[in-house]
Coordinates of C-alpha atoms and ligand atoms in Angstrom, one line a residue:
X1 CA 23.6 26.5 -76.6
X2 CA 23.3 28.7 -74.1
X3 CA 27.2 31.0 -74.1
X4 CA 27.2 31.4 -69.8
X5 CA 25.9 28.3 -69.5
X6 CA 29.0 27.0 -71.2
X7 CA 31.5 29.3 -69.5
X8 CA 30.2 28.5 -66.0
X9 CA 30.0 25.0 -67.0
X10 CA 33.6 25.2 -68.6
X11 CA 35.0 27.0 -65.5
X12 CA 33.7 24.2 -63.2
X13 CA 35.1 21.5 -65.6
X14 CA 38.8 23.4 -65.1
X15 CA 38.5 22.6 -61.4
X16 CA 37.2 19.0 -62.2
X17 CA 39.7 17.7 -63.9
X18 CA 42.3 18.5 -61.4
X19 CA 40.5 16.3 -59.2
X20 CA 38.9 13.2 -60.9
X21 CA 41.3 10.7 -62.3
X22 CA 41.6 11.0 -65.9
X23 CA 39.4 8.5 -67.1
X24 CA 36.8 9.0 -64.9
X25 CA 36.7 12.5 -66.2
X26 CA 36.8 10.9 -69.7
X27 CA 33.8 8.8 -69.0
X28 CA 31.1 10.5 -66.7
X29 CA 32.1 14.7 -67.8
X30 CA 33.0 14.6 -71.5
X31 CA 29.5 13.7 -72.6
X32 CA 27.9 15.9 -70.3
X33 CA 26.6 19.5 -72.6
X34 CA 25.5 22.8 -70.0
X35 CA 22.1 23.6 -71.9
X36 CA 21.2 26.6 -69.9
X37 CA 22.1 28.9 -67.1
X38 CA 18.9 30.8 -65.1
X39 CA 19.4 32.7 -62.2
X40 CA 21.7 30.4 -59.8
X41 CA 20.1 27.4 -62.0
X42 CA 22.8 25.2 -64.1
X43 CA 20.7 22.6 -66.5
X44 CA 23.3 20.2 -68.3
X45 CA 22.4 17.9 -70.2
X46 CA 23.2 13.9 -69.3
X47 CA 23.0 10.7 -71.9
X48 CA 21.0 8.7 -69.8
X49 CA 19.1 8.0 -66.7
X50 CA 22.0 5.9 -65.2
X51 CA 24.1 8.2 -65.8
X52 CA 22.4 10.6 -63.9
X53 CA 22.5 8.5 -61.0
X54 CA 26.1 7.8 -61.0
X55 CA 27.1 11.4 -61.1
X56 CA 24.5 12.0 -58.2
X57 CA 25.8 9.3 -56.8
X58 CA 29.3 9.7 -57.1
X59 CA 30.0 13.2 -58.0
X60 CA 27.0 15.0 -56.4
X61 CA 29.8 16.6 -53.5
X62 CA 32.2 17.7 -56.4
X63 CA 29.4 19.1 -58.6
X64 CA 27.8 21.4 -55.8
X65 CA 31.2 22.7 -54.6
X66 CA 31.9 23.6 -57.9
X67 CA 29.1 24.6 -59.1
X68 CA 28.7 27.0 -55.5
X69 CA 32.2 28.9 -56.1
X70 CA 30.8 30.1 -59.8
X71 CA 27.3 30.5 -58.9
X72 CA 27.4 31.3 -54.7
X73 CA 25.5 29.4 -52.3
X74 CA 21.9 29.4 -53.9
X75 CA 23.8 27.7 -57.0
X76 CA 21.6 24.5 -57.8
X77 CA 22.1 22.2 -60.8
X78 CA 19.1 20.5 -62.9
X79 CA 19.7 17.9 -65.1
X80 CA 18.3 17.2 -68.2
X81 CA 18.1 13.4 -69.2
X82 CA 18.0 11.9 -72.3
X83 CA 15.3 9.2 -72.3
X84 CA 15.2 8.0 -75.7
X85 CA 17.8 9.9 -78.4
X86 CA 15.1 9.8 -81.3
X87 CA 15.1 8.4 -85.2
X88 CA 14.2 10.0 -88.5
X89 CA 10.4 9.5 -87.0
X90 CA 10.1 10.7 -83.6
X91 CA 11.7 13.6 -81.7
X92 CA 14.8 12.8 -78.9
X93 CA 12.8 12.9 -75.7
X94 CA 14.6 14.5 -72.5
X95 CA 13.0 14.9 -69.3
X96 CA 14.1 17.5 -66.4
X97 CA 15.1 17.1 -63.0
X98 CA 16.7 18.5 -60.1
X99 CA 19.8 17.4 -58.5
X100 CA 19.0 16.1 -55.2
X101 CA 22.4 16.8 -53.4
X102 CA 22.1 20.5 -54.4
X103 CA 18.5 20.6 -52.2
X104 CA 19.5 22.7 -48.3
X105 CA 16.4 23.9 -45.9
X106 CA 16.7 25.5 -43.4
X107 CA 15.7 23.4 -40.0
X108 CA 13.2 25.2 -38.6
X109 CA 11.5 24.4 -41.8
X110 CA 11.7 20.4 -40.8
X111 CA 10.1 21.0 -37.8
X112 CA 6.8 20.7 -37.9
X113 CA 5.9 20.9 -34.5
X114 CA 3.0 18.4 -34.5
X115 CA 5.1 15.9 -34.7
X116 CA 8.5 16.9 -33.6
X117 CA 7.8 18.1 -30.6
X118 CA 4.8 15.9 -29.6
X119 CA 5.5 12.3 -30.5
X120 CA 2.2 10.6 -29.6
X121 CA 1.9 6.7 -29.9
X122 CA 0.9 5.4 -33.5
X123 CA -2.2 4.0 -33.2
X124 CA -2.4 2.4 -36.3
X125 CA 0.4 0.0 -35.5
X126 CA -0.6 -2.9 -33.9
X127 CA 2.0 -5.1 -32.0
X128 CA 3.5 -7.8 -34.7
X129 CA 2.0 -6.6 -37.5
X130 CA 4.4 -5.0 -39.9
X131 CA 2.3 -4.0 -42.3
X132 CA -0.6 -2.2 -42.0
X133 CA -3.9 -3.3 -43.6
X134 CA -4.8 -0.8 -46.0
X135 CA -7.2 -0.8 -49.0
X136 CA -5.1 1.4 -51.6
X137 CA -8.3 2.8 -53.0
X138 CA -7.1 1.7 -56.5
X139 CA -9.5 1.3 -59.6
X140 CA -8.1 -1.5 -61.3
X141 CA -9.0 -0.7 -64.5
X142 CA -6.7 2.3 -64.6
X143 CA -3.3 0.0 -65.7
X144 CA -0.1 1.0 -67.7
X145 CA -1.3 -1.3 -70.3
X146 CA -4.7 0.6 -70.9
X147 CA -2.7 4.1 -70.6
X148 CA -1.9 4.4 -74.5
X149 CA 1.9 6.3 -74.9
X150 CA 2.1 9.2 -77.0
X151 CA 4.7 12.2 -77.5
X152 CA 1.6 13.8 -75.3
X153 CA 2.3 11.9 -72.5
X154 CA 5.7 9.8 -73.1
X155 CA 8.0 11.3 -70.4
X156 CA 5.3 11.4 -67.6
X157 CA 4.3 8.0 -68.3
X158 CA 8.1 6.3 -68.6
X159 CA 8.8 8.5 -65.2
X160 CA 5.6 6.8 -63.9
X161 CA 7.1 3.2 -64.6
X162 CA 10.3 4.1 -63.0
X163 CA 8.5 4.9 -59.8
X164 CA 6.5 1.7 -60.0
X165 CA 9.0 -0.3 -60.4
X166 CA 11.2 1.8 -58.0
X167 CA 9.2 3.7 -55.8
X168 CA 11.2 5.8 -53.4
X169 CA 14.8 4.7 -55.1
X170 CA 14.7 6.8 -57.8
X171 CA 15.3 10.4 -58.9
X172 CA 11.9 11.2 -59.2
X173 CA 10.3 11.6 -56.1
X174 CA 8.0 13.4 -55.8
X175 CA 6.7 12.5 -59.2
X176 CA 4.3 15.3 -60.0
X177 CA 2.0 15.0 -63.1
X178 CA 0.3 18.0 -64.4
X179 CA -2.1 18.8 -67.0
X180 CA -5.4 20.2 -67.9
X181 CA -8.8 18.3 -67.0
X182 CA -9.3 15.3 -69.2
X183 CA -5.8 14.1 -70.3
X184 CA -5.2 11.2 -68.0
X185 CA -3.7 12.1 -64.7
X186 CA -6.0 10.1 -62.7
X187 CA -5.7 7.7 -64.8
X188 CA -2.0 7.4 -64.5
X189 CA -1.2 8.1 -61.6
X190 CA -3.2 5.3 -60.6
X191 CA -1.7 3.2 -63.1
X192 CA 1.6 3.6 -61.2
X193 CA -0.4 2.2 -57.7
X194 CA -1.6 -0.4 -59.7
X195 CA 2.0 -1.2 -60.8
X196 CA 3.2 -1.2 -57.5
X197 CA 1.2 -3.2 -56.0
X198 CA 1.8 -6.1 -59.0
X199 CA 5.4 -5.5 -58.4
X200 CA 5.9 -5.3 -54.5
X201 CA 2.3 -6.8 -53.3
X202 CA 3.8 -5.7 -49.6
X203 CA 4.1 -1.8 -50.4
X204 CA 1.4 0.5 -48.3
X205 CA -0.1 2.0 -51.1
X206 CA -2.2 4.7 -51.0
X207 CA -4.5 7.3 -53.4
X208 CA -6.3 10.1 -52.0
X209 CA -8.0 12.8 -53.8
X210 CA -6.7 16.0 -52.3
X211 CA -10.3 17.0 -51.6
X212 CA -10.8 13.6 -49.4
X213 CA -7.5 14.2 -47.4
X214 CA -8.4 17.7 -46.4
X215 CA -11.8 16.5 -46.0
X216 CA -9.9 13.8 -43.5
X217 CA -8.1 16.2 -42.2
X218 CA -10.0 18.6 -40.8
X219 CA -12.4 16.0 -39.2
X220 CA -9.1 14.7 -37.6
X221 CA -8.7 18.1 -36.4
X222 CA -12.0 18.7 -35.2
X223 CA -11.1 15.8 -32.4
X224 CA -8.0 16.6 -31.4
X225 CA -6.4 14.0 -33.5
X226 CA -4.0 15.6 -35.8
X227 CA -1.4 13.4 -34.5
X228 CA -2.9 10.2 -35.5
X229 CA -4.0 11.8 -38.7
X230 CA -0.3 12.6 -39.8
X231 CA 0.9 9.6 -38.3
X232 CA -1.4 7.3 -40.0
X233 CA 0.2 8.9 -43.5
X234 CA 3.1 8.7 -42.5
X235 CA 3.1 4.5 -42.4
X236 CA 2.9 4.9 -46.2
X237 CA 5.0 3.2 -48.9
X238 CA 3.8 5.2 -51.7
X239 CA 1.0 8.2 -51.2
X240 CA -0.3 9.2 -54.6
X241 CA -2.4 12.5 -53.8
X242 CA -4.5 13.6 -57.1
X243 CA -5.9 17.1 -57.9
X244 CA -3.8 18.7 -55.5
X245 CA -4.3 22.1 -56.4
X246 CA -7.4 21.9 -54.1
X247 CA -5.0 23.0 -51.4
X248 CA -5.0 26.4 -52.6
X249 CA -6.0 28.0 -49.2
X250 CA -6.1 25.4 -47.3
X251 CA -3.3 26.5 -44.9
X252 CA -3.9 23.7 -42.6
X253 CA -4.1 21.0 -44.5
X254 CA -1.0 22.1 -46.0
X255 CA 0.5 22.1 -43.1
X256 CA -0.1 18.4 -42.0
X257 CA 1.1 17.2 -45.9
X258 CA 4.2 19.4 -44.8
X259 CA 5.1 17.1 -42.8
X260 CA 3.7 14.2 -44.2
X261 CA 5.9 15.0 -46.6
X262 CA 9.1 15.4 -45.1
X263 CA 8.7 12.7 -43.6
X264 CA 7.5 10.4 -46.0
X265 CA 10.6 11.8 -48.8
X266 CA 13.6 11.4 -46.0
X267 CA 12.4 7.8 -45.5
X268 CA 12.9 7.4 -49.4
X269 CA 9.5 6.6 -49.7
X270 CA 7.0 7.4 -53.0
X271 CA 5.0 10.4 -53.5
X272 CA 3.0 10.7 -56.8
X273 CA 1.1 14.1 -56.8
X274 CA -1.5 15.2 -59.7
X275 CA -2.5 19.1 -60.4
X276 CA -3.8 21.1 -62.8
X277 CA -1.2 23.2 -63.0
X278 CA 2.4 23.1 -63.4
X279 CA 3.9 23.4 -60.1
X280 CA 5.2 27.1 -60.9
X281 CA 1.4 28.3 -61.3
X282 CA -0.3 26.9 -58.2
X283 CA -1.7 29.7 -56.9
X284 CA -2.6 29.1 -53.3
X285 CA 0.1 26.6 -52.0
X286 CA 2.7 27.4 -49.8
X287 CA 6.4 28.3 -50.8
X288 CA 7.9 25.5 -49.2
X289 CA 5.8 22.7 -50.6
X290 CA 5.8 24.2 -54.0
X291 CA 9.5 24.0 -53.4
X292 CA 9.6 20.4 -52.5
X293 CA 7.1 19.5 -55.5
X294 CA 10.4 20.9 -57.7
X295 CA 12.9 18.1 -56.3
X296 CA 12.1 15.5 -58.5
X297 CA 10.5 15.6 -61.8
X298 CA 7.6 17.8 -62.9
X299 CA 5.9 15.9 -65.9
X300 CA 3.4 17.5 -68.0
X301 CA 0.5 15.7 -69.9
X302 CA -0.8 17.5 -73.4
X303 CA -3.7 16.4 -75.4
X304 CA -2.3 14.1 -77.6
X305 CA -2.2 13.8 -81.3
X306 CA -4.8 12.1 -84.0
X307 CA -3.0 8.8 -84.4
X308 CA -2.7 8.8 -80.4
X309 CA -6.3 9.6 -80.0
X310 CA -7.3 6.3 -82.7
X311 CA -5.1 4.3 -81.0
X312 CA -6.8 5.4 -77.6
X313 CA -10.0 4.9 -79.2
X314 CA -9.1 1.6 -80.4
X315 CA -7.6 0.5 -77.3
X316 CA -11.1 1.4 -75.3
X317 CA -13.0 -0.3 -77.9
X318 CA -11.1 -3.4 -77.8
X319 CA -11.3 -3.4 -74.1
X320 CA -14.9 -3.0 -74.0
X321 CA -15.2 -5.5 -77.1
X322 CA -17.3 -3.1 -79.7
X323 CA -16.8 -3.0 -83.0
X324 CA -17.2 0.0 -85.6
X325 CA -15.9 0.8 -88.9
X326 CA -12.7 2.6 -89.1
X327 CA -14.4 5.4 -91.2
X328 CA -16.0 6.2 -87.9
X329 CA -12.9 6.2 -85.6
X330 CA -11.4 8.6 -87.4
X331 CA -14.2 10.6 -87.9
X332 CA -14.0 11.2 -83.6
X333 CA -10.6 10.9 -83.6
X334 CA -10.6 14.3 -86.0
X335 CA -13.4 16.2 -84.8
X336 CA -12.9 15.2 -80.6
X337 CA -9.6 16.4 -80.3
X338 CA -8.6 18.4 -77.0
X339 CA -9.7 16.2 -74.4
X340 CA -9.8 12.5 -73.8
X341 CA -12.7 12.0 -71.5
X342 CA -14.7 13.9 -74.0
X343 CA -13.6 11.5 -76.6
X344 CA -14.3 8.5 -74.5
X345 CA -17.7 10.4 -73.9
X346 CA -18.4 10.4 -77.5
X347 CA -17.6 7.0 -78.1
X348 CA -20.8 6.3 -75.3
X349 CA -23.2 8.2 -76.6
X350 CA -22.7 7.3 -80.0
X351 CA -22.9 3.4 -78.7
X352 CA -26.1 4.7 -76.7
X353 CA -27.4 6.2 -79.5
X354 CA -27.3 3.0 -81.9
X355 CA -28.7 0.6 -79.2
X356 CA -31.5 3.0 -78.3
X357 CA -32.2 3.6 -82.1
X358 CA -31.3 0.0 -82.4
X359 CA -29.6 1.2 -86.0
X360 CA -25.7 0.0 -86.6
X361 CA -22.9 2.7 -86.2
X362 CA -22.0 5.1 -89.2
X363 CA -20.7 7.7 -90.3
X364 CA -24.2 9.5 -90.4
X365 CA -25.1 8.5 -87.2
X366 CA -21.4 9.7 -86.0
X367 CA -22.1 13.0 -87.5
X368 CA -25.9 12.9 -85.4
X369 CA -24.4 12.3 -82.3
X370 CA -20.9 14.3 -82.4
X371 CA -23.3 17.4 -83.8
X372 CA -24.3 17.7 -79.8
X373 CA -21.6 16.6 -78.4
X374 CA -18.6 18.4 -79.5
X375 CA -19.3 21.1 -77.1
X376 CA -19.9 19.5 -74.1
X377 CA -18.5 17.2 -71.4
X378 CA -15.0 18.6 -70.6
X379 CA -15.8 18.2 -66.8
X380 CA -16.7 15.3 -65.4
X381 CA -20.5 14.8 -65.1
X382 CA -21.7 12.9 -61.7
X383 CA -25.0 11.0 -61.6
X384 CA -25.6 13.0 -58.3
X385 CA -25.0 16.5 -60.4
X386 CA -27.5 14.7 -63.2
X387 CA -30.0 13.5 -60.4
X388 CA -29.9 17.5 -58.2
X389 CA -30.8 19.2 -61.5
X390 CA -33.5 17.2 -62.8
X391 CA -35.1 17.3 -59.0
X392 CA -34.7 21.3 -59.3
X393 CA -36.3 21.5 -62.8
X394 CA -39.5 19.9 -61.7
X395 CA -39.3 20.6 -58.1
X396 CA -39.4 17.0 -57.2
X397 CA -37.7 16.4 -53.5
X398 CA -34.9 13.8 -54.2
X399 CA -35.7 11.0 -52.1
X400 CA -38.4 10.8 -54.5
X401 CA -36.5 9.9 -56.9
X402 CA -35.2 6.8 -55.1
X403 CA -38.1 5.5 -54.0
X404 CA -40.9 3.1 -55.6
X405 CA -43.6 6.2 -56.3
X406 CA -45.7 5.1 -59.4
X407 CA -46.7 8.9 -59.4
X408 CA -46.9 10.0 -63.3
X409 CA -44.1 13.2 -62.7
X410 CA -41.9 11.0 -60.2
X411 CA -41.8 8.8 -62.6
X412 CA -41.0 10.6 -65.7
X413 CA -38.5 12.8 -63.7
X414 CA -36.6 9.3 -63.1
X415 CA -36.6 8.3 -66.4
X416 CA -35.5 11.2 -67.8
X417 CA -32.7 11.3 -64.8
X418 CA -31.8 7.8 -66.2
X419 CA -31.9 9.1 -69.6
X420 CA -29.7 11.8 -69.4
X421 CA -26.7 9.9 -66.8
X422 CA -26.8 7.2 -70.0
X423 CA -26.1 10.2 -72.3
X424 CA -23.6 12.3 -70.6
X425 CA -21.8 9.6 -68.0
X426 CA -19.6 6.7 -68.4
X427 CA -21.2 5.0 -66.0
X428 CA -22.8 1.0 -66.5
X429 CA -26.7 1.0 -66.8
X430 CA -25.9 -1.2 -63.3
X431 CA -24.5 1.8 -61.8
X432 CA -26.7 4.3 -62.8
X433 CA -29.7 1.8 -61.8
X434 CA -27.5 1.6 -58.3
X435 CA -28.1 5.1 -57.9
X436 CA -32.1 4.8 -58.1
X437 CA -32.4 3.0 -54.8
X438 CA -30.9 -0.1 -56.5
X439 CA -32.9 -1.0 -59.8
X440 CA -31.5 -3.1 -62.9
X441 CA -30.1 -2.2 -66.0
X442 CA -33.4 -3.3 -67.9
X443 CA -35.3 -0.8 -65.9
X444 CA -33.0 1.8 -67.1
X445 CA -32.7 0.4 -70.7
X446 CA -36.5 0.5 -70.3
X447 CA -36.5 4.2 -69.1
X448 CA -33.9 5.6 -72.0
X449 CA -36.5 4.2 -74.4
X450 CA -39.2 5.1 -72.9
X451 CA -38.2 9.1 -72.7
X452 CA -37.1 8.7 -76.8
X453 CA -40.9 7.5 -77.7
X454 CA -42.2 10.2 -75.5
X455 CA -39.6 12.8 -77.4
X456 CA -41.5 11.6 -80.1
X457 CA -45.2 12.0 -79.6
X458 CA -45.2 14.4 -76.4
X459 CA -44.2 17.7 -77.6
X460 CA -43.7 19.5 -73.8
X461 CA -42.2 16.4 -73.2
X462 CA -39.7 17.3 -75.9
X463 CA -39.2 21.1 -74.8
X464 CA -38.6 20.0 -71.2
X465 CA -35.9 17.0 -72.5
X466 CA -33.9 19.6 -73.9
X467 CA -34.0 22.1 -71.8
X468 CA -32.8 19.7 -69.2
X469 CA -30.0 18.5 -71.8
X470 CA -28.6 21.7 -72.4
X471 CA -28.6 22.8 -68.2
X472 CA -26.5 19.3 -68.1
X473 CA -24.1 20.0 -71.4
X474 CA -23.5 23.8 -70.0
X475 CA -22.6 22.3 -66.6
X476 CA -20.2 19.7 -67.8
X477 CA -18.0 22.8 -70.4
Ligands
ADP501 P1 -7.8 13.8 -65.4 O1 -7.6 13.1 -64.1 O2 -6.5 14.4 -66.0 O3 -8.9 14.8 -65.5 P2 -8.5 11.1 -66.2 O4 -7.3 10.4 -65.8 O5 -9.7 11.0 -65.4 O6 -8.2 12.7 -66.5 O7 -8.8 10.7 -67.8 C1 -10.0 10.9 -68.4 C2 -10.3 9.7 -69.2 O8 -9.5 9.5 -70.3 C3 -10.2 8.4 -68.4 O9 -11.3 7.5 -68.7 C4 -8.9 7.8 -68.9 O10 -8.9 6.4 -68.8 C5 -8.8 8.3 -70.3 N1 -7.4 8.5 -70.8 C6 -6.7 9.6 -70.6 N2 -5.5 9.4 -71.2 C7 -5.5 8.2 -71.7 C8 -4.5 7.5 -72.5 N3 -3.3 8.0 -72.8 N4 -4.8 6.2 -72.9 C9 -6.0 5.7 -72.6 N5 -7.0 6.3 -71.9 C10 -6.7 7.6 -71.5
MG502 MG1 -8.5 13.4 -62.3

């Protein structure tokens, strides 16, 4: 324990006691530990969740006065919660967050003068309507139940349920899950939208890549209509904005979530924000919203462990209905083991690989097919990026591509495009198809097979098949 954490923490209990009636003190101080003191920041540690609430609640007046006259006026207390106090198997898990009653900014900060001093009719609200009509932009296969728990993930994903079955009245808001690429934030943080609108059908939810909204933005901005643009988010139950360190330098969209944000957290409603980064290390973003990203809970997401990454493997398989024997599982499970898009990834190409071979899954065939693969995929491939370097490599123009051209290179271009999307996406063979001016799945089943036979006999063919499949596996690390 740390020793001026426990002085400063024992000098404010001396003042306290004075004041709260006996058993109070008994009840909601006692079982409270100081864990550390930084700077002007007190962390204690609290039993539970409730609890939490009930001294913010109750106490949260008493706690900052106190905790002000040992510390001065920057003095701000963090709380850590116990979420779940452990067994001989698994570690006590705690999460972190900030006392809300401790926050203060200064006003000039509030006003964003966009909206403050220009109110400009809404004119998203239409007369009668109380709720707007908004398509949340949710994928619905991204649930709570597909999102396997691990010690990886356990806090930012029990946080997440709080705030979908909650969102706004809770403690954690904004949420902000952080992580490197590949461990789920999307994922989850759309799970949470999902779960909200199961629970409360009549919350305005809303997910927006960070990328789309300053894309929005600035078109906004190019006609005049800021206003709208900031008023149309604020209408918004729960705003989940992923990826958001793609505001680094963008000073004016930063500005507009400012105050989207302000608004949108003194109304008590839901913000869900994804990064790459922990809050502390986004390089790029303003003081002030980094500051307001710290109020309520900061959860991180690590790659999780072997028996999490079977059970995630498992989980997909099950889902998908496939079937292979366990020897194999664990086999990816072991050797796959710092990203989970690249594991799903090898799970797909090792499927494509035993229907285009048409020979059952093994552990030799595993071996094949992770051989290639273990370095690759960390980023998320797009058909597009697939489709753009194929046209480059054979100087093909991309509509091309699309079109119904029986011509001998068109043609092998596309297959090969269709080839390697199979390989190194997740997408259906109907989507891929989709993305070929709209053909079926048995065209592109036809066109994977066709470019192995050609690997076979055609030995340029070959070379060129390769070439293109490393250009794709470098672009994807
Ligand atoms: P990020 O946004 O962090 O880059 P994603 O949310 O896109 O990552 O996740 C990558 C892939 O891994 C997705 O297909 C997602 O469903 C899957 N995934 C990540 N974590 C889990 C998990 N805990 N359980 C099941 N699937 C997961
Ligand atoms: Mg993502």
């Amino acid at each position: 324990m740390d020793k001026n954490a426990e002085k400063v923490w024992s000098n404010c209990l001396k003042i306290i006691k004075d004041i709260v009636e006996w058993q109070h003190y008994k009840t909601w101080f006692e079982p409270i530990t100081p864990v550390s003191l930084k700077a002007n920041v007190l962390v204690i540690q609290v039993p539970s969740q409730f609890f939490f609430e009930y001294l913010e609640e109750h106490y949260v007046n008493l706690l900052a006065k106190t905790l002000k006259r040992e510390l001065g006026k920057e003095a701000r207390l963090e709380y850590r919660i116990m979420v779940d106090s452990g067994n001989s198997r698994s570690k006590p898990v705690t999460m972190d967050v900030s006392g809300q009653g401790f926050k203060s900014f200064s006003n000039n900060e509030m006003d964003f003068p966009l909206v403050i001093n220009n109110p400009v009719k809404n004119p998203f609200v239409i007369p009668g309507l109380k709720k707007m009509q908004i398509d949340p932009q949710l994928n619905p296969i991204y649930t709570f139940d597909s999102f396997i728990e691990g010690d990886c993930n356990r806090v930012a994903r029990r946080a997440g349920k709080t705030v979908a079955e909650k969102p706004g009245a809770n403690s954690f808001n904004p949420l902000v899950i952080y992580g490197s690429t590949g461990l789920g934030k999307t994922h989850l943080a759309q799970a949470i939208g999902n779960e909200v609108k199961r629970i409360h059908p009549n919350k305005v939810v809303l997910y927006v890549s960070s990328e789309k909204f300053i894309n929005q933005f600035m078109d906004h901005s190019r006609n005049n209509a800021i206003n709208d643009f900031i008023h149309f988010y604020q209408l918004i139950d729960v705003l989940i904005l992923d990826d958001v360190q793609f505001f680094a330098k963008a000073e004016k969209s930063q500005d507009a979530f400012f105050a989207i944000f302000n608004h949108l957290h003194q109304s008590q409603k839901q913000l869900v924000l994804t990064s790459d980064k922990s809050p502390k290390d986004l390089e790029g973003v303003q003081e002030r919203l980094l500051s307001r990203f710290r109020w309520g809970l900061s959860a991180d997401l690590q790659v999780p462990d072997y028996e999490t990454r079977i059970e995630i493997l498992e989980k997909k398989m099950k889902n998908d209905g496939l079937e292979m024997p366990k020897e194999v599982v664990k086999y990816i499970a072991y050797n796959i083991n710092n990203n989970v898009r690249e594991l799903e990834g090898a799970l797909i190409s090792l499927l494509a690989q035993s229907s285009l071979n048409r020979k059952e899954i093994d552990l030799d065939l595993a071996k094949k097919v992770l051989r290639n693969f273990v370095k690759s995929s960390s980023k998320e491939i797009t058909i597009d990026t697939i489709q753009k370097m194929v046209c480059e490599y054979f100087d093909v123009p991309y509509e091309k591509l699309l079109q119904k051209t029986r011509k001998r290179e068109i043609v092998q271009a596309r297959q090969i495009t269709m080839y390697l999307a199979k390989a190194f996406t997740k997408n259906s063979l109907k989507t891929i198809g989709d993305h070929f001016g709209g053909r079926d799945h048995t065209t592109v089943i036809h066109s994977c097979q066709t470019v192995k036979d050609l690997m076979d006999t055609d030995g340029i063919f070959r070379e060129n098949v390769l070439e293109l499949q490393q250009k794709v596996q470098l672009a994807a690390m």
